[in-house]
Amino acid sequence: MASCGACGTTILFGGRDYAGMRFCSEKCAANGRVAIAAQRVPDAEALLLASQIHAEKCPKCAGPGPVDMRASYKVWSAVFMTRWASASQVACRRCGIRKQSLSALGSLIFGWWGFPWGLIMTPVQLFRNIAAIVKPHDPARPSPQLIQHSRLLLADRMLESQV
Ligand SMILES: [Zn+2]
Ligand SMILES: [Zn+2]
């Protein structure tokens, strides 16, 4: 399955193509310029920054780490319209679980009421939240998603310093 070139989320349905890469959303496609620059960031630099972020305190609650990318998944419906989205935050596992639980609860309440996508996407998004809660990233090392996030931060800095 394809994963988003900007945020690393697995793309289940849809997605946007931009400059030969796939993105999960318009927002991520807009980040395509950064994503392309990110390909030039050396692996060692991305890994170094990811390891620093991983070892820091949680930027959300200032609690102990490890800090990593915590994805959460939402869906909401209104009869013939269903919207779904994934979000990623850099946070500790506890903050991640809080967001994933809230997203699961919100999807459970607001997800179903659309046909047909509400009925299809609600179990999908619930499952993805539950999977993220029960199967977290390996706490011993930064996840590939955090390394990708770090790569994008470095690429962003690189582009800004060129302007
Ligand atoms: Zn994305
Ligand atoms: Zn936290």
Coordinates of N, CA, C and O and ligand atoms in Angstrom, one line a residue:
M1 N 0.8 -1.2 0.0 CA 0.0 0.0 0.0 C 0.9 1.3 0.0 O 1.9 1.3 0.6
A2 N 0.4 2.3 -0.7 CA 1.2 3.5 -0.7 C 1.1 4.3 0.6 O 0.2 4.2 1.3
S3 N 2.2 5.0 0.9 CA 2.2 5.8 2.1 C 2.4 7.3 1.6 O 3.1 7.5 0.6
C4 N 1.8 8.2 2.4 CA 1.9 9.6 2.0 C 3.3 10.1 2.0 O 4.1 9.9 3.0
G5 N 3.7 10.9 1.0 CA 5.1 11.4 0.9 C 5.4 12.5 1.9 O 6.5 12.8 2.1
A6 N 4.4 13.0 2.5 CA 4.6 14.1 3.5 C 4.5 13.6 4.9 O 5.4 13.9 5.7
C7 N 3.5 12.9 5.3 CA 3.3 12.6 6.7 C 3.5 11.1 7.0 O 3.5 10.7 8.1
G8 N 3.6 10.3 5.9 CA 3.9 8.8 6.1 C 2.7 8.0 6.4 O 2.8 6.8 6.5
T9 N 1.5 8.6 6.5 CA 0.3 7.8 6.7 C 0.0 6.9 5.6 O 0.2 7.2 4.4
T10 N -0.5 5.7 5.9 CA -0.9 4.7 4.8 C -2.1 5.3 4.1 O -3.1 5.7 4.7
I11 N -2.1 5.3 2.8 CA -3.2 5.8 2.0 C -4.1 4.6 1.6 O -3.7 3.7 0.9
L12 N -5.3 4.6 2.2 CA -6.3 3.5 1.9 C -7.1 3.9 0.7 O -7.2 3.0 -0.2
F13 N -7.7 5.0 0.6 CA -8.5 5.4 -0.5 C -8.1 6.8 -0.9 O -7.7 7.6 -0.1
G14 N -8.3 7.1 -2.2 CA -8.0 8.5 -2.6 C -6.5 8.8 -2.6 O -5.7 8.0 -3.0
G15 N -6.2 10.0 -2.2 CA -4.8 10.5 -2.2 C -4.6 11.4 -3.5 O -5.4 11.3 -4.4
R16 N -3.6 12.2 -3.4 CA -3.3 13.1 -4.5 C -1.9 12.8 -5.0 O -1.0 12.5 -4.2
D17 N -1.8 13.0 -6.3 CA -0.4 12.8 -6.9 C 0.1 14.2 -7.2 O -0.6 15.1 -7.6
Y18 N 1.4 14.4 -6.9 CA 2.1 15.6 -7.2 C 3.5 15.4 -7.4 O 4.2 14.7 -6.6
A19 N 4.0 15.8 -8.6 CA 5.4 15.6 -8.9 C 5.9 14.2 -8.7 O 7.0 14.0 -8.1
G20 N 5.1 13.2 -9.1 CA 5.5 11.8 -9.0 C 5.5 11.2 -7.6 O 5.9 10.1 -7.4
M21 N 4.9 12.0 -6.7 CA 4.7 11.4 -5.3 C 3.3 11.4 -5.0 O 2.5 12.1 -5.5
R22 N 2.9 10.5 -4.0 CA 1.5 10.4 -3.5 C 1.4 11.0 -2.2 O 2.2 10.8 -1.3
F23 N 0.2 11.7 -2.0 CA 0.0 12.3 -0.7 C -1.4 12.0 -0.2 O -2.3 11.8 -1.0
C24 N -1.6 12.0 1.1 CA -2.9 11.6 1.7 C -4.0 12.6 1.5 O -5.1 12.4 1.5
S25 N -3.6 13.9 1.4 CA -4.5 15.0 1.5 C -4.0 16.2 0.7 O -2.8 16.3 0.3
E26 N -4.9 17.2 0.4 CA -4.5 18.4 -0.2 C -3.4 19.1 0.6 O -2.4 19.7 0.1
K27 N -3.6 19.1 1.9 CA -2.6 19.8 2.8 C -1.2 19.2 2.6 O -0.2 19.9 2.5
C28 N -1.2 17.8 2.6 CA 0.1 17.2 2.4 C 0.7 17.4 1.0 O 1.9 17.6 0.9
A29 N -0.2 17.5 0.0 CA 0.3 17.7 -1.4 C 0.9 19.1 -1.4 O 1.9 19.4 -2.1
A30 N 0.3 20.1 -0.7 CA 0.9 21.4 -0.6 C 2.2 21.4 0.0 O 3.1 22.3 -0.3
N31 N 2.5 20.4 0.8 CA 3.8 20.3 1.4 C 4.8 19.5 0.4 O 5.9 19.2 0.8
G32 N 4.3 19.3 -0.8 CA 5.1 18.5 -1.7 C 6.5 19.1 -2.0 O 7.4 18.3 -2.2
R33 N 6.5 20.4 -2.1 CA 7.8 21.1 -2.4 C 8.8 20.7 -1.3 O 10.0 20.4 -1.6
V34 N 8.4 20.7 0.0 CA 9.2 20.3 1.1 C 9.6 18.8 1.0 O 10.7 18.4 1.2
A35 N 8.5 18.0 0.6 CA 8.8 16.6 0.5 C 9.8 16.2 -0.5 O 10.6 15.3 -0.3
I36 N 9.8 17.0 -1.6 CA 10.8 16.7 -2.7 C 12.2 17.1 -2.2 O 13.2 16.4 -2.4
A37 N 12.3 18.3 -1.5 CA 13.6 18.7 -1.0 C 14.1 17.7 0.1 O 15.3 17.5 0.2
A38 N 13.1 17.1 0.8 CA 13.4 16.2 1.8 C 14.2 15.0 1.3 O 15.0 14.4 2.0
Q39 N 14.0 14.6 0.0 CA 14.7 13.5 -0.5 C 16.3 13.8 -0.6 O 17.0 12.8 -0.7
R40 N 16.6 15.0 -0.5 CA 18.1 15.4 -0.6 C 18.7 15.4 0.8 O 19.9 15.7 0.9
V41 N 17.9 15.3 1.9 CA 18.4 15.4 3.2 C 19.1 14.1 3.5 O 18.5 13.0 3.4
P42 N 20.4 14.1 4.0 CA 21.1 12.9 4.2 C 20.4 12.1 5.4 O 19.9 12.6 6.3
D43 N 20.4 10.7 5.2 CA 19.8 9.8 6.2 C 20.3 10.1 7.6 O 19.6 10.1 8.6
A44 N 21.6 10.3 7.7 CA 22.3 10.4 9.0 C 21.7 11.6 9.7 O 21.5 11.6 11.0
E45 N 21.5 12.7 9.0 CA 21.0 14.0 9.6 C 19.6 13.8 10.1 O 19.2 14.3 11.2
A46 N 18.8 13.1 9.3 CA 17.4 12.9 9.7 C 17.3 12.0 10.9 O 16.5 12.3 11.8
L47 N 18.1 11.0 10.9 CA 18.2 10.1 12.1 C 18.6 10.8 13.3 O 18.1 10.6 14.4
L48 N 19.6 11.7 13.2 CA 20.1 12.4 14.3 C 19.1 13.3 14.9 O 18.8 13.2 16.2
L49 N 18.4 14.0 14.1 CA 17.3 14.9 14.6 C 16.2 14.1 15.2 O 15.6 14.4 16.3
A50 N 15.8 13.0 14.6 CA 14.7 12.1 15.1 C 15.1 11.6 16.5 O 14.3 11.5 17.4
S51 N 16.4 11.2 16.6 CA 16.8 10.7 17.9 C 16.8 11.7 19.0 O 16.4 11.4 20.2
Q52 N 17.1 13.0 18.6 CA 17.0 14.1 19.6 C 15.5 14.3 20.0 O 15.2 14.4 21.2
I53 N 14.6 14.4 19.1 CA 13.2 14.6 19.4 C 12.7 13.4 20.2 O 12.0 13.6 21.2
H54 N 13.1 12.2 19.9 CA 12.7 11.0 20.6 C 13.1 11.0 22.0 O 12.3 10.5 22.9
A55 N 14.2 11.6 22.3 CA 14.7 11.6 23.7 C 14.2 12.8 24.5 O 14.4 12.8 25.7
E56 N 13.6 13.8 23.9 CA 13.1 15.0 24.6 C 11.9 14.7 25.4 O 11.2 13.7 25.2
K57 N 11.5 15.7 26.2 CA 10.2 15.6 26.9 C 9.1 15.8 25.9 O 9.3 16.5 24.9
C58 N 7.9 15.4 26.3 CA 6.7 15.5 25.4 C 6.4 17.0 25.2 O 6.2 17.7 26.2
P59 N 6.3 17.4 23.9 CA 6.0 18.9 23.7 C 4.5 19.2 24.1 O 4.2 20.4 24.2
K60 N 3.7 18.2 24.3 CA 2.3 18.4 24.6 C 2.1 18.6 26.1 O 1.4 19.5 26.6
C61 N 2.6 17.6 26.9 CA 2.4 17.6 28.3 C 3.6 17.8 29.2 O 3.5 17.8 30.4
A62 N 4.8 17.9 28.5 CA 6.1 18.1 29.2 C 6.4 16.9 30.1 O 7.3 16.9 30.9
G63 N 5.7 15.8 29.9 CA 6.0 14.5 30.6 C 7.1 13.8 29.9 O 7.7 14.2 28.9
P64 N 7.5 12.7 30.5 CA 8.7 11.9 30.0 C 8.3 11.2 28.6 O 7.1 10.9 28.4
G65 N 9.3 11.0 27.8 CA 9.1 10.4 26.5 C 9.0 8.9 26.6 O 8.6 8.4 27.7
P66 N 9.3 8.1 25.7 CA 9.8 8.6 24.4 C 8.7 9.3 23.6 O 7.6 9.0 23.6
V67 N 9.2 10.3 22.8 CA 8.4 11.1 22.0 C 8.4 10.5 20.6 O 9.5 10.2 20.1
D68 N 7.3 10.4 20.0 CA 7.3 9.9 18.6 C 6.0 10.4 17.9 O 5.3 11.1 18.4
M69 N 5.9 10.0 16.6 CA 4.7 10.4 15.9 C 3.5 9.6 16.3 O 3.6 8.3 16.4
R70 N 2.4 10.2 16.7 CA 1.3 9.5 17.2 C 0.1 9.8 16.2 O -0.4 10.9 16.2
A71 N -0.3 8.8 15.4 CA -1.3 9.1 14.4 C -2.7 8.8 15.1 O -2.8 7.9 15.9
S72 N -3.7 9.5 14.6 CA -5.1 9.3 15.0 C -6.0 9.5 13.8 O -5.6 10.1 12.9
Y73 N -7.1 8.8 13.9 CA -8.0 8.7 12.7 C -9.4 9.1 13.1 O -10.0 8.6 14.1
K74 N -10.1 9.9 12.3 CA -11.4 10.4 12.5 C -12.3 10.1 11.3 O -11.8 10.2 10.2
V75 N -13.6 10.0 11.6 CA -14.6 10.0 10.5 C -15.9 10.6 11.0 O -16.2 10.4 12.2
W76 N -16.5 11.4 10.2 CA -17.8 12.0 10.6 C -18.7 12.1 9.4 O -18.2 12.2 8.2
S77 N -20.0 11.9 9.6 CA -20.9 11.8 8.5 C -22.1 12.7 8.7 O -22.5 13.0 9.8
A78 N -22.8 13.1 7.6 CA -24.1 13.7 7.6 C -24.8 13.2 6.4 O -24.7 13.7 5.3
V79 N -25.6 12.1 6.6 CA -26.4 11.5 5.6 C -25.6 11.1 4.3 O -25.1 10.0 4.2
F80 N -25.5 12.0 3.3 CA -24.9 11.6 2.1 C -23.4 12.1 2.0 O -22.8 12.1 0.9
M81 N -22.9 12.6 3.1 CA -21.6 13.1 3.1 C -20.8 12.4 4.2 O -21.3 12.4 5.3
T82 N -19.7 11.9 3.9 CA -18.8 11.4 5.0 C -17.4 11.9 4.7 O -16.9 12.0 3.6
R83 N -16.8 12.4 5.8 CA -15.4 12.9 5.7 C -14.6 12.1 6.7 O -15.0 11.7 7.8
W84 N -13.3 11.8 6.3 CA -12.4 11.2 7.2 C -11.0 11.8 7.0 O -10.7 12.3 6.0
A85 N -10.3 11.7 8.1 CA -9.0 12.3 8.1 C -8.1 11.6 9.1 O -8.5 11.0 10.1
S86 N -6.8 11.7 8.8 CA -5.8 11.2 9.8 C -5.0 12.4 10.2 O -4.8 13.4 9.5
A87 N -4.5 12.4 11.5 CA -3.7 13.5 12.0 C -2.5 12.8 12.7 O -2.6 11.7 13.2
S88 N -1.4 13.5 12.7 CA -0.2 13.0 13.4 C 0.3 14.1 14.3 O 0.3 15.3 13.9
Q89 N 0.6 13.7 15.5 CA 1.2 14.7 16.4 C 2.5 14.1 17.0 O 2.6 12.9 17.1
V90 N 3.4 15.0 17.3 CA 4.6 14.6 17.9 C 4.4 14.7 19.4 O 4.2 15.7 20.0
A91 N 4.3 13.5 20.1 CA 4.0 13.5 21.5 C 4.4 12.2 22.1 O 4.8 11.3 21.5
C92 N 4.2 12.1 23.5 CA 4.5 10.9 24.2 C 3.3 9.9 24.0 O 2.3 10.2 23.4
R93 N 3.5 8.7 24.4 CA 2.5 7.6 24.2 C 1.2 8.0 24.9 O 0.1 7.7 24.3
R94 N 1.3 8.5 26.1 CA 0.0 8.8 26.8 C -0.8 9.9 26.1 O -2.0 9.7 25.9
C95 N -0.1 10.9 25.6 CA -0.9 11.9 24.8 C -1.4 11.3 23.5 O -2.5 11.6 23.1
G96 N -0.7 10.4 22.9 CA -1.1 9.7 21.7 C -2.4 8.9 22.0 O -3.3 9.0 21.2
I97 N -2.4 8.2 23.1 CA -3.5 7.3 23.4 C -4.7 8.2 23.7 O -5.9 7.9 23.3
R98 N -4.5 9.4 24.4 CA -5.7 10.2 24.6 C -6.3 10.7 23.3 O -7.5 10.6 23.2
K99 N -5.5 11.1 22.4 CA -6.0 11.6 21.1 C -6.7 10.5 20.3 O -7.7 10.6 19.7
Q100 N -6.0 9.3 20.3 CA -6.6 8.2 19.6 C -7.9 7.7 20.2 O -8.8 7.4 19.4
S101 N -8.0 7.7 21.5 CA -9.3 7.3 22.1 C -10.4 8.3 21.8 O -11.5 7.9 21.5
L102 N -10.0 9.6 21.9 CA -11.0 10.7 21.6 C -11.5 10.6 20.1 O -12.7 10.7 19.8
S103 N -10.5 10.3 19.2 CA -10.9 10.2 17.8 C -11.7 8.9 17.6 O -12.7 9.0 16.8
A104 N -11.4 7.8 18.3 CA -12.2 6.6 18.1 C -13.6 6.9 18.6 O -14.6 6.5 18.0
L105 N -13.7 7.6 19.8 CA -15.0 7.9 20.4 C -15.9 8.8 19.5 O -17.0 8.5 19.2
G106 N -15.2 9.8 18.9 CA -15.9 10.7 18.0 C -16.4 10.0 16.8 O -17.5 10.2 16.3
S107 N -15.5 9.1 16.3 CA -15.9 8.4 15.1 C -17.1 7.4 15.4 O -18.0 7.2 14.5
L108 N -17.0 6.8 16.6 CA -18.1 5.9 17.0 C -19.4 6.6 17.0 O -20.5 6.1 16.7
I109 N -19.4 7.9 17.5 CA -20.6 8.7 17.6 C -21.1 9.3 16.3 O -22.2 9.2 15.9
F110 N -20.1 9.9 15.6 CA -20.5 10.7 14.4 C -20.2 10.0 13.0 O -20.5 10.6 12.0
G111 N -19.5 8.9 13.1 CA -19.0 8.3 11.8 C -20.1 7.6 11.0 O -20.1 7.7 9.8
W112 N -21.0 6.9 11.7 CA -21.9 6.0 11.0 C -22.9 6.6 10.1 O -23.5 6.0 9.2
W113 N -23.3 7.9 10.3 CA -24.6 8.4 9.8 C -24.5 8.9 8.3 O -25.2 9.8 7.9
G114 N -23.7 8.2 7.6 CA -23.6 8.5 6.1 C -23.6 7.2 5.3 O -23.1 6.2 5.8
F115 N -24.2 7.3 4.1 CA -24.3 6.1 3.3 C -23.6 6.4 2.0 O -23.9 7.4 1.4
P116 N -22.8 5.5 1.5 CA -22.3 4.3 2.1 C -21.0 4.4 2.9 O -20.6 3.6 3.7
W117 N -20.3 5.6 2.8 CA -19.0 5.7 3.3 C -18.9 5.7 4.8 O -17.9 5.2 5.4
G118 N -19.9 6.2 5.4 CA -19.9 6.2 6.9 C -19.8 4.7 7.4 O -19.1 4.4 8.4
L119 N -20.6 3.8 6.8 CA -20.6 2.4 7.2 C -19.3 1.7 6.9 O -18.9 0.8 7.6
I120 N -18.6 2.2 5.8 CA -17.4 1.6 5.5 C -16.2 2.1 6.3 O -15.4 1.4 6.8
M121 N -16.2 3.5 6.4 CA -15.0 4.1 7.0 C -15.0 4.1 8.5 O -13.9 4.1 9.1
T122 N -16.2 4.0 9.1 CA -16.2 4.0 10.6 C -15.4 2.8 11.2 O -14.5 3.0 12.0
P123 N -15.7 1.6 10.7 CA -14.9 0.5 11.3 C -13.5 0.6 10.9 O -12.6 0.2 11.7
V124 N -13.2 1.1 9.7 CA -11.8 1.2 9.3 C -11.0 2.2 10.3 O -10.0 1.8 10.8
Q125 N -11.6 3.4 10.5 CA -11.0 4.4 11.4 C -10.9 3.9 12.8 O -9.9 4.1 13.5
L126 N -12.0 3.2 13.3 CA -11.9 2.6 14.6 C -10.8 1.6 14.7 O -10.0 1.7 15.7
F127 N -10.7 0.8 13.8 CA -9.6 -0.2 13.8 C -8.3 0.4 13.8 O -7.4 0.0 14.5
R128 N -8.1 1.5 13.0 CA -6.8 2.1 12.9 C -6.4 2.7 14.2 O -5.2 2.7 14.6
N129 N -7.4 3.4 14.9 CA -7.1 3.9 16.2 C -6.7 2.8 17.2 O -5.8 3.0 18.0
I130 N -7.5 1.7 17.2 CA -7.2 0.7 18.1 C -5.9 0.0 17.9 O -5.1 -0.2 18.8
A131 N -5.6 -0.2 16.6 CA -4.2 -0.7 16.2 C -3.1 0.2 16.7 O -2.1 -0.3 17.2
A132 N -3.3 1.5 16.6 CA -2.3 2.5 17.0 C -2.1 2.4 18.5 O -1.0 2.6 19.1
I133 N -3.2 2.2 19.3 CA -3.2 2.1 20.7 C -2.5 0.8 21.2 O -1.6 0.9 22.0
V134 N -2.9 -0.3 20.6 CA -2.4 -1.6 21.1 C -1.0 -1.9 20.5 O -0.3 -2.7 21.1
K135 N -0.7 -1.3 19.4 CA 0.6 -1.6 18.7 C 1.4 -0.4 18.5 O 1.5 0.1 17.4
P136 N 1.9 0.2 19.6 CA 2.7 1.5 19.4 C 4.0 1.3 18.7 O 4.5 0.2 18.5
H137 N 4.6 2.4 18.4 CA 6.0 2.4 17.8 C 6.9 1.7 18.8 O 6.7 1.9 20.0
D138 N 7.9 1.1 18.4 CA 9.0 0.6 19.3 C 9.6 1.7 20.1 O 10.1 2.7 19.5
P139 N 9.4 1.7 21.4 CA 9.9 2.8 22.2 C 11.4 2.9 22.3 O 12.0 3.9 22.7
A140 N 12.1 1.9 21.8 CA 13.6 1.9 21.9 C 14.2 2.8 20.8 O 15.4 3.2 21.0
R141 N 13.5 3.1 19.8 CA 14.1 3.9 18.7 C 13.0 4.7 18.0 O 11.9 4.4 18.0
P142 N 13.5 5.8 17.3 CA 12.5 6.6 16.6 C 11.9 5.8 15.5 O 12.6 5.1 14.8
S143 N 10.6 6.0 15.2 CA 9.9 5.3 14.2 C 10.3 5.8 12.8 O 10.8 7.0 12.7
P144 N 10.1 5.1 11.7 CA 10.3 5.6 10.4 C 9.5 6.9 10.2 O 10.0 7.8 9.5
Q145 N 8.3 7.0 10.8 CA 7.5 8.2 10.6 C 8.2 9.4 11.3 O 8.1 10.5 10.7
L146 N 8.8 9.2 12.4 CA 9.5 10.3 13.1 C 10.7 10.7 12.3 O 11.0 11.9 12.2
I147 N 11.4 9.7 11.7 CA 12.6 10.0 10.9 C 12.1 10.8 9.7 O 12.8 11.8 9.3
Q148 N 11.0 10.4 9.1 CA 10.5 11.2 7.9 C 10.1 12.6 8.3 O 10.4 13.6 7.6
H149 N 9.4 12.7 9.5 CA 9.0 14.0 10.0 C 10.3 14.9 10.2 O 10.3 16.1 9.8
S150 N 11.4 14.4 10.7 CA 12.6 15.1 11.0 C 13.2 15.5 9.6 O 13.7 16.6 9.5
R151 N 13.1 14.6 8.7 CA 13.7 14.9 7.3 C 12.9 16.1 6.7 O 13.6 17.0 6.1
L152 N 11.6 16.2 7.0 CA 10.8 17.3 6.5 C 11.2 18.6 7.2 O 11.2 19.7 6.6
L153 N 11.4 18.5 8.5 CA 11.8 19.7 9.3 C 13.1 20.2 8.7 O 13.3 21.4 8.5
L154 N 14.1 19.3 8.4 CA 15.4 19.7 7.9 C 15.2 20.3 6.5 O 15.9 21.3 6.2
A155 N 14.3 19.7 5.7 CA 14.1 20.2 4.3 C 13.5 21.6 4.4 O 13.9 22.5 3.6
D156 N 12.6 21.8 5.3 CA 11.9 23.1 5.5 C 12.9 24.2 5.8 O 12.9 25.2 5.2
R157 N 13.8 23.8 6.7 CA 14.9 24.8 7.1 C 15.8 25.1 5.9 O 16.2 26.2 5.7
M158 N 16.1 24.0 5.2 CA 17.0 24.1 4.0 C 16.3 25.1 3.0 O 17.0 26.0 2.5
L159 N 15.0 25.0 2.7 CA 14.3 25.8 1.8 C 14.3 27.2 2.3 O 14.5 28.2 1.5
E160 N 14.0 27.4 3.6 CA 13.9 28.8 4.1 C 15.3 29.5 4.0 O 15.3 30.7 3.8
S161 N 16.4 28.7 4.3 CA 17.7 29.4 4.2 C 18.1 29.7 2.8 O 19.0 30.6 2.6
Q162 N 17.4 29.2 1.8 CA 17.7 29.5 0.4 C 17.0 30.8 0.0 O 17.4 31.5 -0.9
V163 N 15.9 31.2 0.7 CA 15.1 32.3 0.3 C 15.9 33.6 0.6 O 16.5 33.7 1.7
Ligands
ZN1 ZN -0.1 13.0 4.5
ZN2 ZN 2.6 13.9 26.4

